[in-house]
Amino acid sequence: MGEGAAGMGPRGVGGGAGGWSGGGADGLSGRGAGRWSGAGAERGGVPTVETIAVRAGVSIASVSRVLNGHGARPDTVTRVERAAAELGYVPNAVARSLKGGRTMQVTFAMSDIGNPAYVSMVREIQAVMKAAGYRLLLHSTDADVEDELAVLRSLADRTSDGLVLCPIRITPRHLDALARAARPVVVIGSLPGTPPHGPPVDSVRTDSVTGAEAAVRHLIDTGRRRIAFVNGPADTVPGHNRALGYHTALEAGGLAPDPELITTTDFTVEAGAAALHGLLDARPDIDAVFCANDQLALGSSQTLHARGRSIPDDVAVAGMDDTVLARAGWPPLTSVDLGSAERGRTAAHMLLDRLREPTGIPRAPARREIVMPRLVVRASSAPAAGAV
Amino acid sequence: MGEGAAGMGPRGVGGGAGGWSGGGADGLSGRGAGRWSGAGAERGGVPTVETIAVRAGVSIASVSRVLNGHGARPDTVTRVERAAAELGYVPNAVARSLKGGRTMQVTFAMSDIGNPAYVSMVREIQAVMKAAGYRLLLHSTDADVEDELAVLRSLADRTSDGLVLCPIRITPRHLDALARAARPVVVIGSLPGTPPHGPPVDSVRTDSVTGAEAAVRHLIDTGRRRIAFVNGPADTVPGHNRALGYHTALEAGGLAPDPELITTTDFTVEAGAAALHGLLDARPDIDAVFCANDQLALGSSQTLHARGRSIPDDVAVAGMDDTVLARAGWPPLTSVDLGSAERGRTAAHMLLDRLREPTGIPRAPARREIVMPRLVVRASSAPAAGAV
DNA sequence: GTGAAAGCGCTAACAA
DNA sequence: TTGTTAGCGCTTTCAC
């Protein structure tokens, strides 16, 4: 729990001056004129510790103490609290941060908030952080490496106390930036090396290789033989891992990989739909499609429907991520739950642990967590009518 | 990074201090204190204007000027920039905010970031704000009125420069809080009254009454007569408006409303599935279902599929919001695009306009924008086989 | 227990 | 052009 952090004092917006939209004309010369210009403490403007101090007839130090529950004479407490309530005093969080060195904000950066897998991460991270008294700063990098690096670098501007980063791929520059990050960072994804040797940052990843393998094995086990594969960009970590899992399962199942059955494209519904058209044109005998994520699987399903192929009778379909989309499709999509929500939650907790570490020198060694994938079988991959 | 304390080029945070994760031992005598302990400027710690000033042999004012492009002698500029680069200096945004009164952060608060409709808003708002140099603070209120009010109140803590609020409903307390908001607020949703009289805040809304009406009219026009209605909570603005549209369209089409055809539940897929079971049990002759959002429509579709009703031959289905889910379902869902993305974009721009307003007294009057809904017809509502 | 005072790091008057 | 200085609003020693 965030100790007294986010304004927990006995405050309230009780009877303060009209808000930003209120008309209040205060000709104070202290600072600019307008409503929220922060005029001096004399009369107009936003109340500060000084305003309260004057009103309560105590020093600003006492105001601060009372507001932070640092004990004071009952009498003093009462007067300060009353003054604060009457003026609708709200402490300036920026000033507090400057003094305390903490902003009670953390950043979550991923490539695109439109992706359901990220949505569940955001959701969990926000919930955990909120409970701990932190606010969540969201940053979409549009899968731009420069932007990711910029986020890492901007950690030095003191805007947030830590970062959860979900990079689309890890480059040497990422490793460098991670090593010199000004604040604790937790990476959602695979980092190279093993803790003593790898980059000194905590991370949570899923075992998508195993996940992909499980899905493909399932397709094979249910009688499919000509299993197409619609993958995302091969130079991304997710793309690479899924390909690995696909090939491993194929091999284990005694099936020869066939380049004609494999397409590499973007992680979107449209790309999936297009990919399947190409695949079906080249190999009309496909009896299953394994897709690197649910969007691709949905796109594939649409093409199958559009071309009159029955799912799962003619062609089985399986996706990955088990997002809300998997249950939205028809038939409901078999998918691999890669634990996006759990990864988000875990990452958030790891970051909180770092944030709670005392400033005293020795820092705990980097942690690596792995969330195991879980195959979720739904109707889209039921055994074909005349299957094994 | 743990390996070589030697890898300190003329770059990076703390110029050789190693990042947050740097080990305890840094060969450099230049810095000694903890990573981000913020020691003085003398030797340890993070560089500040003073560190730069000393190194460049100028005053802190010159440093500030150069760094902000306020002109200085070429010679000075060079020295300062070089010193800053060598030390990997990054200005402390908090200190800057305290001085300038602006944080370059804005908040977006909605009930649940898991909802696709909000996702597209977040996405747009994020993009617009990012382009304008603002960071986005995300706040999920879990549809809790107290939390919404808290967000409004917390505007006074100076943490963000403005707020885009998408409340699930507007209570008198909301109006009160909106009126005294400490910073500009843009509401996504319907506000009571008309500008001179309503609350003094900008807002964007959609005309969901007309949208719902269009969807139902479309169902009627395509030959449906027993049109069920699966609505969200009736005490929410969306719920209320959709009910209004439904009834209006029914009346215009000469159909009598039938309580048995109407269910009120939560805005979720599961709720939609359950609702339809009830509806079909009570009225097996339903030939269309109008749902208050895509999640409900998807849930309804699943129940229809599960109970062997063909879509659209037996029953037509229409949803609202036209989220990514509408295209994910099968058959693709007819839906009403309520312009979530556009509302988000508009709200962001309205907020930026406010943020750009000079502090000079007269503030522009509140604006009210309306985004018109657009019916998107897809396969789920194709006319039934033997239809009109 | 309380007040005076010293900054946190930065920008902007105001002088020189 | 440059340096000195005064804060922004708050927390926190350090004396009393």
PDB file of C-alpha atoms in Angstrom, chain A residues 108-109 117-118 121 124-125 128-129 163-168 170 178 185-193 195 199-208 237-238 241 338-354 365-373:
ATOM      1  CA  PHE A 108       3.615   1.500 -18.945  1.00  0.00           C
ATOM      2  CA  ALA A 109       4.904   1.487 -22.473  1.00  0.00           C
ATOM      3  CA  ALA A 117      -3.340  -8.405 -25.292  1.00  0.00           C
ATOM      4  CA  TYR A 118      -1.966  -5.082 -24.146  1.00  0.00           C
ATOM      5  CA  MET A 121      -1.962  -5.835 -19.291  1.00  0.00           C
ATOM      6  CA  GLU A 124      -4.046  -5.255 -14.466  1.00  0.00           C
ATOM      7  CA  ILE A 125      -1.143  -2.897 -14.128  1.00  0.00           C
ATOM      8  CA  VAL A 128      -2.313  -2.967  -9.015  1.00  0.00           C
ATOM      9  CA  MET A 129      -0.714   0.430  -9.200  1.00  0.00           C
ATOM     10  CA  LEU A 163       8.572   1.713 -15.917  1.00  0.00           C
ATOM     11  CA  VAL A 164       6.973  -1.424 -17.207  1.00  0.00           C
ATOM     12  CA  LEU A 165       8.155  -1.860 -20.741  1.00  0.00           C
ATOM     13  CA  CYS A 166       6.754  -4.310 -23.219  1.00  0.00           C
ATOM     14  CA  PRO A 167       9.071  -3.996 -26.200  1.00  0.00           C
ATOM     15  CA  ILE A 168       8.275  -5.584 -29.509  1.00  0.00           C
ATOM     16  CA  ILE A 170      15.081  -6.244 -27.869  1.00  0.00           C
ATOM     17  CA  LEU A 178      18.071  -0.796 -19.855  1.00  0.00           C
ATOM     18  CA  VAL A 185      12.309  -1.021 -15.082  1.00  0.00           C
ATOM     19  CA  VAL A 186      10.439  -4.271 -15.492  1.00  0.00           C
ATOM     20  CA  VAL A 187      10.388  -5.756 -18.944  1.00  0.00           C
ATOM     21  CA  ILE A 188       7.524  -7.861 -20.171  1.00  0.00           C
ATOM     22  CA  GLY A 189       9.209 -10.114 -22.661  1.00  0.00           C
ATOM     23  CA  SER A 190      12.291 -12.231 -23.130  1.00  0.00           C
ATOM     24  CA  LEU A 191      15.659 -10.905 -22.157  1.00  0.00           C
ATOM     25  CA  PRO A 192      18.897 -12.507 -23.322  1.00  0.00           C
ATOM     26  CA  GLY A 193      21.264 -14.225 -20.926  1.00  0.00           C
ATOM     27  CA  PRO A 195      20.386 -13.170 -14.395  1.00  0.00           C
ATOM     28  CA  PRO A 199      20.721  -7.197 -18.294  1.00  0.00           C
ATOM     29  CA  PRO A 200      20.169  -6.181 -14.674  1.00  0.00           C
ATOM     30  CA  VAL A 201      16.423  -5.673 -14.922  1.00  0.00           C
ATOM     31  CA  ASP A 202      13.474  -7.689 -13.737  1.00  0.00           C
ATOM     32  CA  SER A 203      11.334  -9.323 -16.350  1.00  0.00           C
ATOM     33  CA  VAL A 204       8.297 -11.503 -16.867  1.00  0.00           C
ATOM     34  CA  ARG A 205       7.793 -13.448 -19.940  1.00  0.00           C
ATOM     35  CA  THR A 206       5.596 -16.206 -21.141  1.00  0.00           C
ATOM     36  CA  ASP A 207       6.825 -19.357 -22.788  1.00  0.00           C
ATOM     37  CA  SER A 208       5.256 -18.765 -26.137  1.00  0.00           C
ATOM     38  CA  VAL A 237      10.414 -11.997 -30.432  1.00  0.00           C
ATOM     39  CA  PRO A 238       6.815 -13.231 -30.574  1.00  0.00           C
ATOM     40  CA  ASN A 241       9.094 -17.965 -30.820  1.00  0.00           C
ATOM     41  CA  LEU A 338      -0.263 -16.504 -22.735  1.00  0.00           C
ATOM     42  CA  GLY A 339      -1.223 -14.910 -19.484  1.00  0.00           C
ATOM     43  CA  SER A 340      -1.220 -11.279 -20.568  1.00  0.00           C
ATOM     44  CA  ALA A 341      -3.207 -10.345 -17.525  1.00  0.00           C
ATOM     45  CA  GLU A 342      -0.977 -12.321 -15.242  1.00  0.00           C
ATOM     46  CA  ARG A 343       2.156 -10.939 -16.813  1.00  0.00           C
ATOM     47  CA  GLY A 344       0.821  -7.443 -16.322  1.00  0.00           C
ATOM     48  CA  ARG A 345      -0.020  -8.139 -12.732  1.00  0.00           C
ATOM     49  CA  THR A 346       3.319  -9.761 -12.027  1.00  0.00           C
ATOM     50  CA  ALA A 347       5.238  -6.976 -13.707  1.00  0.00           C
ATOM     51  CA  ALA A 348       3.369  -4.431 -11.642  1.00  0.00           C
ATOM     52  CA  HIS A 349       4.199  -6.225  -8.440  1.00  0.00           C
ATOM     53  CA  MET A 350       7.828  -6.620  -9.369  1.00  0.00           C
ATOM     54  CA  LEU A 351       8.041  -2.926 -10.031  1.00  0.00           C
ATOM     55  CA  LEU A 352       6.384  -2.145  -6.742  1.00  0.00           C
ATOM     56  CA  ASP A 353       8.922  -4.335  -4.995  1.00  0.00           C
ATOM     57  CA  ARG A 354      11.703  -2.316  -6.553  1.00  0.00           C
ATOM     58  CA  PRO A 365      19.444  -9.273  -8.038  1.00  0.00           C
ATOM     59  CA  ALA A 366      17.333  -9.175 -11.159  1.00  0.00           C
ATOM     60  CA  ARG A 367      14.350 -11.483 -11.180  1.00  0.00           C
ATOM     61  CA  ARG A 368      13.012 -13.456 -14.093  1.00  0.00           C
ATOM     62  CA  GLU A 369       9.516 -14.781 -13.961  1.00  0.00           C
ATOM     63  CA  ILE A 370       7.867 -17.060 -16.441  1.00  0.00           C
ATOM     64  CA  VAL A 371       4.140 -17.391 -16.886  1.00  0.00           C
ATOM     65  CA  MET A 372       3.215 -20.722 -18.368  1.00  0.00           C
ATOM     66  CA  PRO A 373       0.850 -20.746 -21.321  1.00  0.00           C
TER      67      PRO A 373
END
